[in-house]
CSV table of C-alpha atoms in Angstrom, one decimal:
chain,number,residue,atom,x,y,z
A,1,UNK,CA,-20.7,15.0,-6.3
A,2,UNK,CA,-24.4,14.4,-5.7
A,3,UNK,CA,-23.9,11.2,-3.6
A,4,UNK,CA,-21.3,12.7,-2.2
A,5,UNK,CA,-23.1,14.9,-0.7
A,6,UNK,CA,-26.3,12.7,0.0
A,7,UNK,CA,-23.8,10.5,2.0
A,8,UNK,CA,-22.8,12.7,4.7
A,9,UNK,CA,-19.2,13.1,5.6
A,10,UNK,CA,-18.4,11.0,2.5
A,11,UNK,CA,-16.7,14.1,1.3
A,12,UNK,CA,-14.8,14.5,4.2
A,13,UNK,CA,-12.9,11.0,4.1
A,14,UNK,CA,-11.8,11.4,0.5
A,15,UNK,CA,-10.1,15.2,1.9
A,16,UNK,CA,-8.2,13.0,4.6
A,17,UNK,CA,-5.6,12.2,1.5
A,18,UNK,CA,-5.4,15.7,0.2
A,19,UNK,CA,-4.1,16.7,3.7
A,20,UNK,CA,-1.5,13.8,4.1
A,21,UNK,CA,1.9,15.0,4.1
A,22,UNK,CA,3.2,13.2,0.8
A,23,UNK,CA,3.9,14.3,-2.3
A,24,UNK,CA,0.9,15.0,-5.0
A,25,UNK,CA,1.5,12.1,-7.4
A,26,UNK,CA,0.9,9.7,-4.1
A,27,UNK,CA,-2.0,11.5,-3.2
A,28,UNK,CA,-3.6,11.1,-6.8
A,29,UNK,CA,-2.4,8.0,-6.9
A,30,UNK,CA,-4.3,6.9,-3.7
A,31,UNK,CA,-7.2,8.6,-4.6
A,32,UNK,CA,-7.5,6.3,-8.0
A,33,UNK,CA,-7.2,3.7,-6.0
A,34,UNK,CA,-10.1,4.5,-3.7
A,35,UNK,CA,-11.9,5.3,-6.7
A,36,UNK,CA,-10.7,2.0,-7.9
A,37,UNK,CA,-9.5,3.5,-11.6
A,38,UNK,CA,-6.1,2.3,-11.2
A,39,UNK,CA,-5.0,0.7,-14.2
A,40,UNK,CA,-4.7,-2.7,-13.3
A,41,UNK,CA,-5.3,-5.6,-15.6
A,42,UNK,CA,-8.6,-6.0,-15.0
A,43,UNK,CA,-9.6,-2.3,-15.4
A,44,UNK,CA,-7.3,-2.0,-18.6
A,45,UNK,CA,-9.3,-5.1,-19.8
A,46,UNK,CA,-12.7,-3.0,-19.4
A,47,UNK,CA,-11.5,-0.5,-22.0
A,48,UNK,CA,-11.0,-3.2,-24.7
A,49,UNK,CA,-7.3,-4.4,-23.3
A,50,UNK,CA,-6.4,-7.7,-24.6
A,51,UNK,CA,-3.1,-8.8,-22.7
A,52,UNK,CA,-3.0,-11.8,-20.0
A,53,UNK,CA,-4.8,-11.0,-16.7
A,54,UNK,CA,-3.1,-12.7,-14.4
A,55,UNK,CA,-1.0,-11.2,-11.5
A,56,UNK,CA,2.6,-11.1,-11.8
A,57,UNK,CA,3.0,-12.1,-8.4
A,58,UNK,CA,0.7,-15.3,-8.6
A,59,UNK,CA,-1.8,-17.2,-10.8
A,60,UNK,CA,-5.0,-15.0,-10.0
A,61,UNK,CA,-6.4,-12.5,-12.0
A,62,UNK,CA,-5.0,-8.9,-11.2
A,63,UNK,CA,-7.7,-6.2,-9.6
A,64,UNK,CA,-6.9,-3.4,-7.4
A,65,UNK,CA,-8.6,-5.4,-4.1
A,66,UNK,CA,-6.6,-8.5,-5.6
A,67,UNK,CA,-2.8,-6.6,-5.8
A,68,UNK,CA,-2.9,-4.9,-2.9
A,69,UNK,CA,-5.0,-6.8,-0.4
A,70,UNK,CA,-5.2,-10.1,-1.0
A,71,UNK,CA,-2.2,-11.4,-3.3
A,72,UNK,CA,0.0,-13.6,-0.8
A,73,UNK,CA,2.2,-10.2,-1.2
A,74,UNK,CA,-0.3,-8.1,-0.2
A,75,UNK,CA,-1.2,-10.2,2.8
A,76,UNK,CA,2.8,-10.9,3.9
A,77,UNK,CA,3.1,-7.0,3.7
A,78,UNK,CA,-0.4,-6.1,5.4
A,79,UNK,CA,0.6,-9.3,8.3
A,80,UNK,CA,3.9,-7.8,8.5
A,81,UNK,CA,2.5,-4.6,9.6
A,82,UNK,CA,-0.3,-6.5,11.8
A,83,UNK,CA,2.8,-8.3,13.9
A,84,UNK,CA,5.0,-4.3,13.8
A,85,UNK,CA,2.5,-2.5,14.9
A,86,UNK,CA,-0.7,-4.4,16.2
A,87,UNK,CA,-2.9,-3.5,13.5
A,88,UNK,CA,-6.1,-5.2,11.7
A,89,UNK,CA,-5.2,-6.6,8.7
A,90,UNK,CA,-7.0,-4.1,6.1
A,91,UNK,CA,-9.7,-5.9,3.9
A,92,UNK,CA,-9.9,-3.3,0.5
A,93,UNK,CA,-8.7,0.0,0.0
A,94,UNK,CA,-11.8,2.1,1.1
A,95,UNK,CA,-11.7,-0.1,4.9
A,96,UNK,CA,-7.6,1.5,5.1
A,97,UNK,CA,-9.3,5.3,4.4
A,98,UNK,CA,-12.7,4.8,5.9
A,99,UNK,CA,-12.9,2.2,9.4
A,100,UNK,CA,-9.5,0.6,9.8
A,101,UNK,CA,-8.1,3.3,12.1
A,102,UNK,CA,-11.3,4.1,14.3
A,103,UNK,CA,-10.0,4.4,17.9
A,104,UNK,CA,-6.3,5.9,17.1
A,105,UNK,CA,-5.4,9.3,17.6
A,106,UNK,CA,-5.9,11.6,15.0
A,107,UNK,CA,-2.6,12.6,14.4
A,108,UNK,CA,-1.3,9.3,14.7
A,109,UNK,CA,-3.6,7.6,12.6
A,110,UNK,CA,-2.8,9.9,9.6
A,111,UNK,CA,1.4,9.2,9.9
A,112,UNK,CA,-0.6,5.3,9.9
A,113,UNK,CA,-2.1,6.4,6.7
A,114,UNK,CA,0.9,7.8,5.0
A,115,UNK,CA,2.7,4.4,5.7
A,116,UNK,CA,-0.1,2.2,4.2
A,117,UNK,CA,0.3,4.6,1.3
A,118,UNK,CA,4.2,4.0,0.6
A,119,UNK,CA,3.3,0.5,0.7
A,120,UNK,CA,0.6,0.6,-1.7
A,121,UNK,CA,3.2,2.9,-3.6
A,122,UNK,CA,5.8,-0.2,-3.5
A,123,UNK,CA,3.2,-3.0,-4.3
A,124,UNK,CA,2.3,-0.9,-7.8
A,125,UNK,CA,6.3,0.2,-8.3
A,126,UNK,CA,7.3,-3.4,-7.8
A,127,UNK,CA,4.2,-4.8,-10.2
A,128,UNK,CA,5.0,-2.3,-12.8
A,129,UNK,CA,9.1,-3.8,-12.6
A,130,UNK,CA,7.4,-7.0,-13.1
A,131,UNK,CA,5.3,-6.4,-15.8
A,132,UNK,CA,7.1,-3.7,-18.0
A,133,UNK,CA,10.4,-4.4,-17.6
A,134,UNK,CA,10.4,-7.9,-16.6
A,135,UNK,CA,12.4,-7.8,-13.8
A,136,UNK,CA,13.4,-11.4,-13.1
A,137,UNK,CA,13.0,-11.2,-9.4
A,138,UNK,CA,10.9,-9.4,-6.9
A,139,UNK,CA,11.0,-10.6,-3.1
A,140,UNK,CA,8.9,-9.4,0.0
A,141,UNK,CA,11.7,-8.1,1.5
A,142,UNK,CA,12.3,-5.9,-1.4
A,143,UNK,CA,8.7,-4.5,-1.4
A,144,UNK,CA,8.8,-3.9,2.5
A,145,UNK,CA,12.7,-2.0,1.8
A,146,UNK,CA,11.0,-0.3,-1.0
A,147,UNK,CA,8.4,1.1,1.2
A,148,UNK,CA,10.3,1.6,4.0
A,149,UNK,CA,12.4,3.9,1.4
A,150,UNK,CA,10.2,6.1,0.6
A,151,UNK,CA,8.7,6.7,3.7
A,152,UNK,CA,11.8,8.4,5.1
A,153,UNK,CA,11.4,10.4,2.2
A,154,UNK,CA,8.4,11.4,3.4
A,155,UNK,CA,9.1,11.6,6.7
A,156,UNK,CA,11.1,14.9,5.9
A,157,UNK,CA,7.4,16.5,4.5
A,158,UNK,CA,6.3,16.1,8.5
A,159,UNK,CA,5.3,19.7,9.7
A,160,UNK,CA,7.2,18.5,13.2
A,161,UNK,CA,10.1,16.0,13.7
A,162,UNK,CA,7.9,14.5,16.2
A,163,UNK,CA,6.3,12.8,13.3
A,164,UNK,CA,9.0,12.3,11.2
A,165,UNK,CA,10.7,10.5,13.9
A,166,UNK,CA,7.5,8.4,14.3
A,167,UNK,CA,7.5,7.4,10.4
A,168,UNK,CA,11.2,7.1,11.0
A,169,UNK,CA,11.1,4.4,13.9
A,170,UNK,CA,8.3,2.6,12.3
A,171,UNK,CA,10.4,2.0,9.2
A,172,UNK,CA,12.9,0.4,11.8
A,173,UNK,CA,10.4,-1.6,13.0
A,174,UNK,CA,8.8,-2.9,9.9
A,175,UNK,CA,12.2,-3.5,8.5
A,176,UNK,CA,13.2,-5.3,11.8
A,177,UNK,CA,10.2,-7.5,12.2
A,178,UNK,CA,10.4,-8.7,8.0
A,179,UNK,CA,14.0,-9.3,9.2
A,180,UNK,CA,13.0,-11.5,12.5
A,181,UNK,CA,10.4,-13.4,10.4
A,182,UNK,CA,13.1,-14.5,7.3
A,183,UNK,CA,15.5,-15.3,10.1
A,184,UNK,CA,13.1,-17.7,11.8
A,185,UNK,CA,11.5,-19.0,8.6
A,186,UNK,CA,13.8,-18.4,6.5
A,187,UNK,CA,12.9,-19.9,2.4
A,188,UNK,CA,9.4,-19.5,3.1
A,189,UNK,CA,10.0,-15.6,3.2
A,190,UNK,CA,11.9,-15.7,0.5
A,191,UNK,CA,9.7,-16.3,-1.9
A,192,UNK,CA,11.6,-15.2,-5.1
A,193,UNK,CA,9.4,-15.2,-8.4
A,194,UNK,CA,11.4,-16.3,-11.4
């Protein structure tokens, strides 16, 4: 609390999650993730863990800036949304909370916010298939659907159906450009993990 407070405004940013319109376990869960306590591999290892460290979606050793910003998932996802919507590709989590929405409007830039955090939400649901119950397959589309799912979940949170028609159309949009890329590229968006 003390640095929080010696950093101006640093308090400030970390209420911008408490007042997204999701439900509580997403805002905790994003705010472990800022905090970078999340219990991936490599922060599981730091209390004594002795399991393999590697990602389950590749060969590198799992962190939280490693899962969801810069595992070839991560980055199809984050690109995905750079071609949607004309976005910066984020480069950690405290750049998506902090600098990586300077110059959108307000309102607009927490719906933005909301969406980065359903797919942060799919990228942990879809690791935790993989590594407890060893789910044999897990595709990009099927991260990008599960995100896209629960964002019209939480599109029905919105105070006004302006926004949840915003959230709403994005999914749409999202879903349509992953579609458009997998029908022009076809295997290489595939990318099934056996």
């Amino acid at each position: 609390m003390y640095l929080a407070l010696i950093n101006n405004g640093y308090i400030d940013r970390n209420k911008l999650i408490w007042k997204l319109k999701m439900p509580l376990k997403i805002k905790i869960f994003m705010w472990y993730l800022l905090k970078g306590v999340v219990l991936t591999k490599d922060n599981l290892a730091r209390q004594n863990w002795n399991g393999n460290l590697r990602c389950c979606f590749c060969t590198k050793n799992e962190s939280i800036q490693h899962l969801f910003i810069d595992c070839h998932f991560a980055k199809f996802i984050w690109r995905a949304v750079q071609f949607s919507f004309g976005l910066y590709i984020p480069t950690s989590i405290s750049h998506i909370f902090y600098d990586w929405l300077q110059g959108v409007i307000n309102k607009k830039s927490k719906l933005i916010l909301v969406g980065a955090s359903a797919l942060c939400w799919a990228l942990w649901l879809s690791r935790n298939d993989r590594v407890f119950d060893k789910s044999p397959t897990v595709t990009y589309m099927q991260v990008i659907f599960k995100a896209t799912y629960w964002l019209r979940l939480w599109a029905q949170l919105q105070k006004c159906d302006e926004d949840a028609d915003f959230l709403i159309v994005a999914c749409r949009k999202l879903e349509t450009t992953v579609m458009q890329l997998f029908a022009n590229h076809g295997w290489r968006f595939t990318n099934r993990l056996e």
